[in-house]
Coordinates of C-alpha atoms (C1' of nucleotides) in Angstrom, one line a residue:
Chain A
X932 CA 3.8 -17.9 27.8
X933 CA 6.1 -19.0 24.9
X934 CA 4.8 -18.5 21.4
X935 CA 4.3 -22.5 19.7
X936 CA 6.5 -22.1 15.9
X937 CA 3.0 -22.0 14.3
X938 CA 2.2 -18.9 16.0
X939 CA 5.9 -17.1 16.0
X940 CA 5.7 -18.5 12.1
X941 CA 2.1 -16.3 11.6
X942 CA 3.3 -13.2 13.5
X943 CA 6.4 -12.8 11.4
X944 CA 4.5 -13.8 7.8
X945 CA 2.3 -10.7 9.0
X946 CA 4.3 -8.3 9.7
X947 CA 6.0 -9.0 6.8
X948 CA 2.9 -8.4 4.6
X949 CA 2.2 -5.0 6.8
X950 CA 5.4 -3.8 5.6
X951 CA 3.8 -3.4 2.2
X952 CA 0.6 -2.1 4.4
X953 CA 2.3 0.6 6.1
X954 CA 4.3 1.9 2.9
X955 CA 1.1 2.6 1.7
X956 CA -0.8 3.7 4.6
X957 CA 0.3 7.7 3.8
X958 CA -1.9 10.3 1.7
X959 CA 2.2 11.3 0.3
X960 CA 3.4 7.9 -0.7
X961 CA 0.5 7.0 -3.0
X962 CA 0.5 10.0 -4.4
X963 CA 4.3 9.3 -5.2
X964 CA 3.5 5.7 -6.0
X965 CA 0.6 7.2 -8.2
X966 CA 3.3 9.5 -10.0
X967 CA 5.9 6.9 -10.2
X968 CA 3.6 4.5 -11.9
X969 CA 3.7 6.5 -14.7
X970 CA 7.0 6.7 -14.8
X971 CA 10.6 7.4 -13.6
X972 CA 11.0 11.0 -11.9
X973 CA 13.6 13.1 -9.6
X974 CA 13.5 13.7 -6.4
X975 CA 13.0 17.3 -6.9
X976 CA 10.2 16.5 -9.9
X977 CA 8.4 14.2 -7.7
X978 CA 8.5 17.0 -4.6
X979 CA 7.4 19.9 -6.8
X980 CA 4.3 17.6 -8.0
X981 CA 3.1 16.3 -4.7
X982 CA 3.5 19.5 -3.3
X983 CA 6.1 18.0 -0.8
X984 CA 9.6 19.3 0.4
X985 CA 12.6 17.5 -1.0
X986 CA 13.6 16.5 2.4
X987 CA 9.7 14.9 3.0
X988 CA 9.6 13.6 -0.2
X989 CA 12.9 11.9 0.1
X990 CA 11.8 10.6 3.9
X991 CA 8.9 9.1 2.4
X992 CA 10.9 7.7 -0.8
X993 CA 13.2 5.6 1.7
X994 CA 10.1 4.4 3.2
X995 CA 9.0 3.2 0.1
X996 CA 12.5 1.8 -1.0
X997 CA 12.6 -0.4 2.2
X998 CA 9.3 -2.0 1.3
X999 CA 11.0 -3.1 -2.2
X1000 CA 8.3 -1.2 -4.1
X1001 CA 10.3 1.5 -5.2
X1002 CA 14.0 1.3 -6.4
X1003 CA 16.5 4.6 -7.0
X1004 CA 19.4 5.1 -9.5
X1005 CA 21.9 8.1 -9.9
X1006 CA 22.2 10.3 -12.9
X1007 CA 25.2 12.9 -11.9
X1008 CA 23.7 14.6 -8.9
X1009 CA 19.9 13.5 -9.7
X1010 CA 18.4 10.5 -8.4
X1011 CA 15.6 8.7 -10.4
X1012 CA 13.0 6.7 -9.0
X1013 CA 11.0 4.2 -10.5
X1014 CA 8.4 1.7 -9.3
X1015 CA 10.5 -1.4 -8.6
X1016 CA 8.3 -3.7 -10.8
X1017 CA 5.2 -3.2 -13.0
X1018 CA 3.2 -5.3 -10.3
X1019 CA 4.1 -2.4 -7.8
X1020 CA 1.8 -0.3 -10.3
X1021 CA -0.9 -2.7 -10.8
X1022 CA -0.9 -3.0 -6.9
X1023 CA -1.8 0.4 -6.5
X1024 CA -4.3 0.1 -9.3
X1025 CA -5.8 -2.1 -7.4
X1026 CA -5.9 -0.2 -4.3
X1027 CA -7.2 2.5 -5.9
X1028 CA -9.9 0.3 -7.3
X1029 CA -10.7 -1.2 -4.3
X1030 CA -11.1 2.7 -2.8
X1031 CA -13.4 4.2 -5.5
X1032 CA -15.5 0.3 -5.1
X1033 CA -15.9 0.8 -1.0
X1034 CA -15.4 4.3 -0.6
X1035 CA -18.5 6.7 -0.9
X1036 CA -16.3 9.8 0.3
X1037 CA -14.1 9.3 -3.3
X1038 CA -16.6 9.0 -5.2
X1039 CA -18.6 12.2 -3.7
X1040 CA -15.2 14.2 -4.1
X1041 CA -14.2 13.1 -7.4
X1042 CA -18.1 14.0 -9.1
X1043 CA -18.1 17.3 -7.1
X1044 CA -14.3 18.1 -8.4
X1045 CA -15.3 16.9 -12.0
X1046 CA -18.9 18.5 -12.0
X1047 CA -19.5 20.1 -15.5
X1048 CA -15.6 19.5 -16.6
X1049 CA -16.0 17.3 -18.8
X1050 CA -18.7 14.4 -19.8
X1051 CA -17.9 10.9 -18.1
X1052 CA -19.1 8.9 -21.4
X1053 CA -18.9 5.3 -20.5
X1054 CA -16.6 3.8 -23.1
X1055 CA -16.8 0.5 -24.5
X1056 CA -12.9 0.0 -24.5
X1057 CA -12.6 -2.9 -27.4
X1058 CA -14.8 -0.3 -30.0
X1059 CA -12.4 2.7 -29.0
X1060 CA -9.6 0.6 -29.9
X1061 CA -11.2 -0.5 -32.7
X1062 CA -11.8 2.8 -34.3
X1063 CA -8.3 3.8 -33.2
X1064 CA -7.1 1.3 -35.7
X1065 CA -9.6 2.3 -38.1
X1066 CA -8.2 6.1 -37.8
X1067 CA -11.7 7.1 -36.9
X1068 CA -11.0 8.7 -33.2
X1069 CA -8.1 10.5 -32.2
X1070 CA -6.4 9.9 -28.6
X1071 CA -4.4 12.4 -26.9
X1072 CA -2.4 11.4 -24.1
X1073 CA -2.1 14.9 -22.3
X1074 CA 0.8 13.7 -19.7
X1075 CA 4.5 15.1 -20.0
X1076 CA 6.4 13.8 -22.9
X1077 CA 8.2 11.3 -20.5
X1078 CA 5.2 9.7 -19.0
X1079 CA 4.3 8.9 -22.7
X1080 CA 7.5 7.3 -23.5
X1081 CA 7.3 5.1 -20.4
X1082 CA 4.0 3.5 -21.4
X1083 CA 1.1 4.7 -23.7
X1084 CA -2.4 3.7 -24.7
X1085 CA -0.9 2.1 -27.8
X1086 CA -2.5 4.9 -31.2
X1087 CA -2.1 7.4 -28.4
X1088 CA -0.4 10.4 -29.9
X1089 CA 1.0 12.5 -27.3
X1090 CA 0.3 16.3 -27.0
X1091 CA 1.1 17.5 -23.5
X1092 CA -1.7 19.8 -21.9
X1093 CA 1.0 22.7 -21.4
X1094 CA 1.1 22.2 -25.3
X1095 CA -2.1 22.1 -26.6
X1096 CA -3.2 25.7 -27.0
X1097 CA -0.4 26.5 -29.7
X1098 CA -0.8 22.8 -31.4
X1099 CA -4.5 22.9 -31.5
X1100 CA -3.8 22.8 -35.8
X1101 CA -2.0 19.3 -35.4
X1102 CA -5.8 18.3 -34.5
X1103 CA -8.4 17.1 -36.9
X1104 CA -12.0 18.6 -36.2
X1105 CA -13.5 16.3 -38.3
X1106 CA -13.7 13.0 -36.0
X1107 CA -13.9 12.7 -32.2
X1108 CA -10.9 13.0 -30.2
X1109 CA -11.1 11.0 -26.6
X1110 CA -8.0 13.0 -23.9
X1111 CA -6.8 10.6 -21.1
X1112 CA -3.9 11.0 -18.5
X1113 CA -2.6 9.4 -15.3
X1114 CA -6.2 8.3 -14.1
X1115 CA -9.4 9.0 -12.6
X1116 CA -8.3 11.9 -10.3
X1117 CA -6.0 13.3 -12.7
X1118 CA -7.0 16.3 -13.9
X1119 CA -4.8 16.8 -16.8
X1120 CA -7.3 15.0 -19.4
X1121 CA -10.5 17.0 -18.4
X1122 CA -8.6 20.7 -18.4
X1123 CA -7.5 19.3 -22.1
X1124 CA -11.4 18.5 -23.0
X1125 CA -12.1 22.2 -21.5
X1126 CA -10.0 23.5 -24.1
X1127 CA -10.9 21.4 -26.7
X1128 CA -14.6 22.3 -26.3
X1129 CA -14.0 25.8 -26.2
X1130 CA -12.0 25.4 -29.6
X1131 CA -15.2 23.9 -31.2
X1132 CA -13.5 20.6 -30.8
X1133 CA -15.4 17.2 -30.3
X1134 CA -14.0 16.1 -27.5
X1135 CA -14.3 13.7 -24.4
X1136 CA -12.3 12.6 -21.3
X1137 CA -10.8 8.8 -21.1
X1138 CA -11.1 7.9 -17.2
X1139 CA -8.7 5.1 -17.7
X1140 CA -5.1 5.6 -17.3
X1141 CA -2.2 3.5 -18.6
X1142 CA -2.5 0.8 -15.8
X1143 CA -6.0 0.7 -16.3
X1144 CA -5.6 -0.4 -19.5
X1145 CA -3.0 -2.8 -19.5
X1146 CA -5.0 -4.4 -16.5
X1147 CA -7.7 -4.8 -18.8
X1148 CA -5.6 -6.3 -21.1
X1149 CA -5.5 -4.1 -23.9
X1150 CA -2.4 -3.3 -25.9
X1151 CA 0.1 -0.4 -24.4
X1152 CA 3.4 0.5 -26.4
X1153 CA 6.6 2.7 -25.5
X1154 CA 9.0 4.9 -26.6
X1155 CA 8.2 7.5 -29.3
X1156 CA 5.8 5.8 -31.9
X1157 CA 2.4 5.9 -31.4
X1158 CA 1.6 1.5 -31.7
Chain B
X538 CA -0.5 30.1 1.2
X539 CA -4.1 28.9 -0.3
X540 CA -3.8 25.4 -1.8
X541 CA -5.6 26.1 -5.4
X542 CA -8.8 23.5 -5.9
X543 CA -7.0 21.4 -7.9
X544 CA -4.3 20.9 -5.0
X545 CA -7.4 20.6 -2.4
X546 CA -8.6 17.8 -4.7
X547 CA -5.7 15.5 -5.1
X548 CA -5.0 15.7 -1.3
X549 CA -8.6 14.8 -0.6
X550 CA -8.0 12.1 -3.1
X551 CA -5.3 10.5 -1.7
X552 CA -6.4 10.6 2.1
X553 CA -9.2 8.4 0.5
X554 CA -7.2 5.8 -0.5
X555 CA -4.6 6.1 2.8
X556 CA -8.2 4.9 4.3
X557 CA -7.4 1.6 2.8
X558 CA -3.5 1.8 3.4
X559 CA -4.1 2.5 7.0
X560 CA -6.5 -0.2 7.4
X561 CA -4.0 -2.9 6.0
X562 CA -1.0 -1.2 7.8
X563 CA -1.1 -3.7 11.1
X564 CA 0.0 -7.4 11.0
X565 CA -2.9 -7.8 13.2
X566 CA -5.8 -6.7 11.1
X567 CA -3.6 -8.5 7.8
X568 CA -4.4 -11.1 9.8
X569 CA -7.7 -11.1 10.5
X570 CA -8.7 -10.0 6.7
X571 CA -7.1 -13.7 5.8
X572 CA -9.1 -15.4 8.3
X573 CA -12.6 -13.4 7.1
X574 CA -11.6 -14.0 3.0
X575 CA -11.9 -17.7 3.8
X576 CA -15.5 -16.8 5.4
X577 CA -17.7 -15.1 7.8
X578 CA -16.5 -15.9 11.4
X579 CA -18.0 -14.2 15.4
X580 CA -15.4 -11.5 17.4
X581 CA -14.5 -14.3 19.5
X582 CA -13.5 -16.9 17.0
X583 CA -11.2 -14.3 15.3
X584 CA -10.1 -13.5 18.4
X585 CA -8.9 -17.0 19.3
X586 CA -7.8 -17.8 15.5
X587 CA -5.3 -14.7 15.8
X588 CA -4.2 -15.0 19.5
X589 CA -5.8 -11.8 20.5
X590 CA -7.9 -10.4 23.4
X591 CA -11.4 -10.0 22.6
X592 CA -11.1 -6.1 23.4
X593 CA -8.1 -5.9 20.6
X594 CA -9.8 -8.0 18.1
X595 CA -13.1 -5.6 18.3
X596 CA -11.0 -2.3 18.5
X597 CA -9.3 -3.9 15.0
X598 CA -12.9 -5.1 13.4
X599 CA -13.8 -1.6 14.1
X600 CA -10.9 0.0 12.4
X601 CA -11.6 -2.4 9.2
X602 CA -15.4 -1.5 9.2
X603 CA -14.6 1.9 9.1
X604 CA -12.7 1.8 5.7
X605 CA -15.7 -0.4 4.9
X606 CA -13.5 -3.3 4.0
X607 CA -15.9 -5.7 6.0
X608 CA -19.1 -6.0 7.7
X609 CA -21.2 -7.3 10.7
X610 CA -24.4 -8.7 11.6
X611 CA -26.1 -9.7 15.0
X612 CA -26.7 -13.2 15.5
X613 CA -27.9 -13.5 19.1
X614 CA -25.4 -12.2 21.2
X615 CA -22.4 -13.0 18.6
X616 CA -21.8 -10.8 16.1
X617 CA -20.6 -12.3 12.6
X618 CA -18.0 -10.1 10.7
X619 CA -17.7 -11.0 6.9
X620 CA -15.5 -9.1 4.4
X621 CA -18.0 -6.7 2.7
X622 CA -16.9 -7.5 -0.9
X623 CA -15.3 -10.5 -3.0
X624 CA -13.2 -7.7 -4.1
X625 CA -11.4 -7.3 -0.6
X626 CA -10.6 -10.9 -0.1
X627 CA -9.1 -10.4 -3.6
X628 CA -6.9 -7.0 -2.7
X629 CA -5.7 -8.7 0.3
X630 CA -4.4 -11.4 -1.8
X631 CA -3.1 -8.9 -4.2
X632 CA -1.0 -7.3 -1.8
X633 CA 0.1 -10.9 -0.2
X634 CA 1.3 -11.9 -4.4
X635 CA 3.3 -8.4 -4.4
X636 CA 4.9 -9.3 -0.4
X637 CA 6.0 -12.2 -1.6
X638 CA 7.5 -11.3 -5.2
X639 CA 9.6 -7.8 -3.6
X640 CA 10.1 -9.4 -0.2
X641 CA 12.9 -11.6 0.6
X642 CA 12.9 -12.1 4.1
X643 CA 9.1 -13.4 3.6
X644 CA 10.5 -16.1 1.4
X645 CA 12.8 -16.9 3.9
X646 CA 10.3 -16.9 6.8
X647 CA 8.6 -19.2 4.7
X648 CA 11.2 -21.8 3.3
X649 CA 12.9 -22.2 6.9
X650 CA 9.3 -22.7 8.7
X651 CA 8.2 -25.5 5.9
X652 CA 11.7 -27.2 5.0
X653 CA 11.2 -30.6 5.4
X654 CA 7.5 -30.5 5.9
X655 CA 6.3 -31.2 2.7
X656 CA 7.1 -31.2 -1.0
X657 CA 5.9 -28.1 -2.9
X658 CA 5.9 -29.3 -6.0
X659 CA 4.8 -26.8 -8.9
X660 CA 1.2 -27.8 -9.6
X661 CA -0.2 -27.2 -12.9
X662 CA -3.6 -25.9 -11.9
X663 CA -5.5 -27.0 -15.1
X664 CA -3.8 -30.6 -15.1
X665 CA -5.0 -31.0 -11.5
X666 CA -8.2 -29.8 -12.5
X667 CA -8.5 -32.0 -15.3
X668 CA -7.4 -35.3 -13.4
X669 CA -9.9 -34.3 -10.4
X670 CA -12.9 -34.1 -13.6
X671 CA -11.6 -37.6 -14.2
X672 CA -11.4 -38.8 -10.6
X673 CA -7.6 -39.5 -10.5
X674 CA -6.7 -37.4 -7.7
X675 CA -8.2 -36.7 -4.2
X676 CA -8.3 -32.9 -3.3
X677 CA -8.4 -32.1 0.4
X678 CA -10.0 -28.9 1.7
X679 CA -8.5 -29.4 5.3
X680 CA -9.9 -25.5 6.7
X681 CA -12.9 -26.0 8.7
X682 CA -16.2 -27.2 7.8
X683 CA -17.6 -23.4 8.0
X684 CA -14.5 -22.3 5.5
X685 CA -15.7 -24.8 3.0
X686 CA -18.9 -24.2 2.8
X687 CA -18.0 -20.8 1.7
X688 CA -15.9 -21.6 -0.9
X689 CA -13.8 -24.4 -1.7
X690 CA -11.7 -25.6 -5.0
X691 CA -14.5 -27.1 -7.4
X692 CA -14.5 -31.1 -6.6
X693 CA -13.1 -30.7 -3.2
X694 CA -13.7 -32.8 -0.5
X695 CA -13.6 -31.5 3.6
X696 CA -11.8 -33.0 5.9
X697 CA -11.0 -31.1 8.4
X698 CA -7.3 -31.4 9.9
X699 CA -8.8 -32.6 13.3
X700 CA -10.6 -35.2 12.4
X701 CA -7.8 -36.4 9.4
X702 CA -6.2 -39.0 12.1
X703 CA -9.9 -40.6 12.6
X704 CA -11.2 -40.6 9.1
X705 CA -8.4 -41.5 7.1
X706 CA -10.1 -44.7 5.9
X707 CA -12.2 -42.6 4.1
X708 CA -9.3 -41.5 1.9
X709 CA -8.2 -44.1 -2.0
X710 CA -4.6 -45.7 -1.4
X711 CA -4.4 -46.0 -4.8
X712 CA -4.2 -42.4 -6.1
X713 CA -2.7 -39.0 -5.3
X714 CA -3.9 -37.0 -2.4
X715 CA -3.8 -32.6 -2.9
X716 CA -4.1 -31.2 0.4
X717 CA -5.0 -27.3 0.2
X718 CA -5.9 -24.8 3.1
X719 CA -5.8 -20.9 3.4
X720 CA -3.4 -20.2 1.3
X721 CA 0.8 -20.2 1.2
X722 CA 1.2 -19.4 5.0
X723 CA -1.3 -21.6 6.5
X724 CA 0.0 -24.5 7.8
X725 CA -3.2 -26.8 8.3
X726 CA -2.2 -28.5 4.8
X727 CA 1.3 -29.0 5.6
X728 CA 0.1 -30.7 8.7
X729 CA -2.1 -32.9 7.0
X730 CA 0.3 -33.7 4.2
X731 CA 2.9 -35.2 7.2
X732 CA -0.1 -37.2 8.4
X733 CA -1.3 -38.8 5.4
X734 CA 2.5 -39.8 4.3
X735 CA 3.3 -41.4 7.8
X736 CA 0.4 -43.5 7.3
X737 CA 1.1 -44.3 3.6
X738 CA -0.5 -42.3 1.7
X739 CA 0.8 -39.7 -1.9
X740 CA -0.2 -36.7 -0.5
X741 CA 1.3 -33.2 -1.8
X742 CA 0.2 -29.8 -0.7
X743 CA -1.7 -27.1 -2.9
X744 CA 0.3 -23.9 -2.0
X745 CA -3.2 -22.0 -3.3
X746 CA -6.2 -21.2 -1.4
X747 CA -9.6 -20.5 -2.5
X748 CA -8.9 -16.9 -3.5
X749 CA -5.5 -18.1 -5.8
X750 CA -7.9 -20.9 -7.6
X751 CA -10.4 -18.0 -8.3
X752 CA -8.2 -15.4 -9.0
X753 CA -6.7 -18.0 -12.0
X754 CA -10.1 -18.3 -13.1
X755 CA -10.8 -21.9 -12.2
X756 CA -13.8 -22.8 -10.6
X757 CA -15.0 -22.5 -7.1
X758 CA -18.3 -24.0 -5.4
X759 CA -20.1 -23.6 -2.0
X760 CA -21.8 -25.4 0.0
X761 CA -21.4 -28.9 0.9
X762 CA -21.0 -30.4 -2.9
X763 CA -17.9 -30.9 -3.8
X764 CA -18.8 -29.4 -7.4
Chain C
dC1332 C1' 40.2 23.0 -5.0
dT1333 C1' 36.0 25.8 -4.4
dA1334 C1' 31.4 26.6 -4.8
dC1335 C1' 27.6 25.1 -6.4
dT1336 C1' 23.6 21.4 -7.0
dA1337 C1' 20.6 17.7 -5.5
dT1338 C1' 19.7 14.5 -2.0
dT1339 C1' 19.8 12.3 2.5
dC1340 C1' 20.3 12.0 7.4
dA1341 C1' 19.6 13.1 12.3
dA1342 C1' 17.4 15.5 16.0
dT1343 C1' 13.4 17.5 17.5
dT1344 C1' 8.5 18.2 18.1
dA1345 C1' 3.9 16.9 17.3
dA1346 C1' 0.5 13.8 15.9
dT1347 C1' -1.2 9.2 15.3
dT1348 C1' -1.7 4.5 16.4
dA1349 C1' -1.8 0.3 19.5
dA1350 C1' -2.8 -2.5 23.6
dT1351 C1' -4.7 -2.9 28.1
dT1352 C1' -8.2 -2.5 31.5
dG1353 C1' -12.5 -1.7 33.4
dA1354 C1' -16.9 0.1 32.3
dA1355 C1' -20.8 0.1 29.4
dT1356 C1' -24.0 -2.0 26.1
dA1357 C1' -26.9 -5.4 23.9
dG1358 C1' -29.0 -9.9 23.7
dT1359 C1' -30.9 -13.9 26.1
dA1360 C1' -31.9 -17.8 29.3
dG1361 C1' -34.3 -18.9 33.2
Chain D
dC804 C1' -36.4 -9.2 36.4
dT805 C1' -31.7 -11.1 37.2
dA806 C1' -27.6 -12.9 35.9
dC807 C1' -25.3 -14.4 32.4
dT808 C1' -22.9 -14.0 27.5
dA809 C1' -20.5 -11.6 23.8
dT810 C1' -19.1 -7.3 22.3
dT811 C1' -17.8 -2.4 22.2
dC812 C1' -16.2 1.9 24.2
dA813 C1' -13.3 5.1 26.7
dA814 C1' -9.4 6.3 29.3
dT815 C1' -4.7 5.6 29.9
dT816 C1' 0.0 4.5 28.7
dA817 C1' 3.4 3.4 25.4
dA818 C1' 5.0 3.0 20.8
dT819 C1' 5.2 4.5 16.2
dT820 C1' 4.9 7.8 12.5
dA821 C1' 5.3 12.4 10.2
dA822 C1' 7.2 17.1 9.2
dT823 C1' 10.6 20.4 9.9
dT824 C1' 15.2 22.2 10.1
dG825 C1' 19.9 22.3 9.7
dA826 C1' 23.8 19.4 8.9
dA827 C1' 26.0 16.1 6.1
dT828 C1' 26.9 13.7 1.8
dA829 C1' 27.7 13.0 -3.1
dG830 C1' 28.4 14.7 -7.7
dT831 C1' 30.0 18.2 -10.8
dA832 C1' 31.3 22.7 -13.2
dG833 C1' 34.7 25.9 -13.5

DNA sequence: CTACTATTCAATTAATTAATTGAATAGTAG
DNA sequence: CTACTATTCAATTAATTAATTGAATAGTAG
């Protein structure tokens, strides 16, 4: 039986929309997207963090490139990828929201994973700000250097976790310092708060990352300086 | 070689959130997520809405329930699925905003299937607001009677695209006429838009559904009051 | 121009997903 | 209890997706 418009009109408008759905229906793509979201990376970066091969990880990176969410550019023999627009991050944000909302299974891996790392404080985000301003709190952003520039918790300083044991001096020990990183199941921020602790530092783990937020619409800066 | 715990983690992480990929990777169950955000609706009735067999529909419902994104009850011998959370008829139209901003070909889809059919003007969603407060405008909720009562655009009124042709008497001459449905690819409003103009009256169509109001932060109601 | 680097592509194999069909299940009217 | 309704499940077939491997491509240093 022929399809009426209306209906041929509703089968392509979906299938359109599941191109979006299938880009992200792989363990390996969000874990690129979740990477990329932080900023622009390599090929062979991106493979060596996911744990992928360059060939997979480029497979999957066409995937995502033909679903417009992810967008390339070529520096000599390198190519860098970066999320194709900051709604592509917020996407996955949301995503990943929706996940750790629905899902018991995350959140039953995540505490196990976390257990005794670090303590979960809830934090009031407007009084950490606040006391950001005020110099009274000190936040480390514990990503690479590059992730920092790309986007920061604005009064982040940034002090890479690969760093931290030779710059522990560069830290005052007479306020609280609050560690954050790519995001709930990044595990960057809570190996920082480890050390910190064992350096008689008063320390706690930030869940939020920099997408988090920005979606709650708090300030994030770029570049170098801290605000 | 052993994947260290930290490796084990992030891969049980991300096949977590894949759950939720996987579930929106088919036009089909797209589909039927866009039908349930608009309200609670049997196996049969989806089935029918989405021009599926009974048998696919179920095997689909199945596959969503299992990422948990919606939910079922008995009623008799029909079972009613709903989405389980506000929050998934809200991701679904997240990743609907992010197909249409990164996808080209939907716009086209779109543009081609509605030339001619009405005139999209851009609506300035607190100035319609305002001007329905003051009773200068006519907001039609043209989904079914079920869809409204669910949730409609505060100071709508129903009426329903089938019964449009027999009740337009009930409808002012002398003031604008919004028509709004599901959302940007239903076509229920653009039907009734062509109606109402052949006989007369200003009607325009509301490209937003009830998740677009409410994701703006305008008000929605239920039940049968408009307000 | 050669030999390297990083990346992508194509072919192959394996795994997963999708639709159909008929059977099974659950609820209910009479 | 029977015969119906609506829904779900399992088996089967077909289509799609994923990873690997080796070849191909593009850029560049010397």
């Amino acid at each position: 039986m022929m399809k009426n418009p209306k209906r041929m009109f509703k089968d392509r408008v979906y299938e359109q929309l599941a191109r979006i759905g299938k880009a992200v229906a792989s363990p390996q793509r969000l874990e690129l997207l979740d990477l990329l979201s932080q900023g622009p990376r390599t090929v062979e970066n991106l493979a060596q963090e996911a744990h992928l091969t360059v060939a997979n990880t480029s497979r999957h990176l066409q995937i995502l490139r033909a679903a417009r969410l992810v967008e390339a550019e070529k520096e000599g023999v390198f190519v860098r990828y970066r999320v194709a627009d900051e709604a592509v991050a917020d996407f996955f944000r949301s995503l990943r929201v929706l996940a750790a909302s629905r899902l018991a299974e995350l959140d039953q891996i995540t505490r196990h994973f976390f257990k005794d790392r670090d303590a979960l404080e809830p934090v009031d985000r407007q009084a950490l700000l606040a006391r950001v301003r005020k110099g009274l709190v000190t936040v480390l952003d514990v990503r690479p250097p590059e992730e920092y520039r790309s986007g920061h918790i604005a009064g982040a300083m940034s002090l890479p976790l690969h760093a931290l044991q030779e710059r522990l001096a560069e830290l005052p020990r007479n306020q609280d310092i609050v560690a954050y990183c790519r995001g709930p199941y990044c595990v960057l921020a809570a190996q920082a708060v480890e050390l910190l602790r064992e350096h008689g530092f008063r320390a706690v783990r930030l869940e939020d990352g920099v997408t988090d937020w920005r979606a709650h619409g708090l300030p994030v800066a770029r570049g170098d300086k801290a605000f």
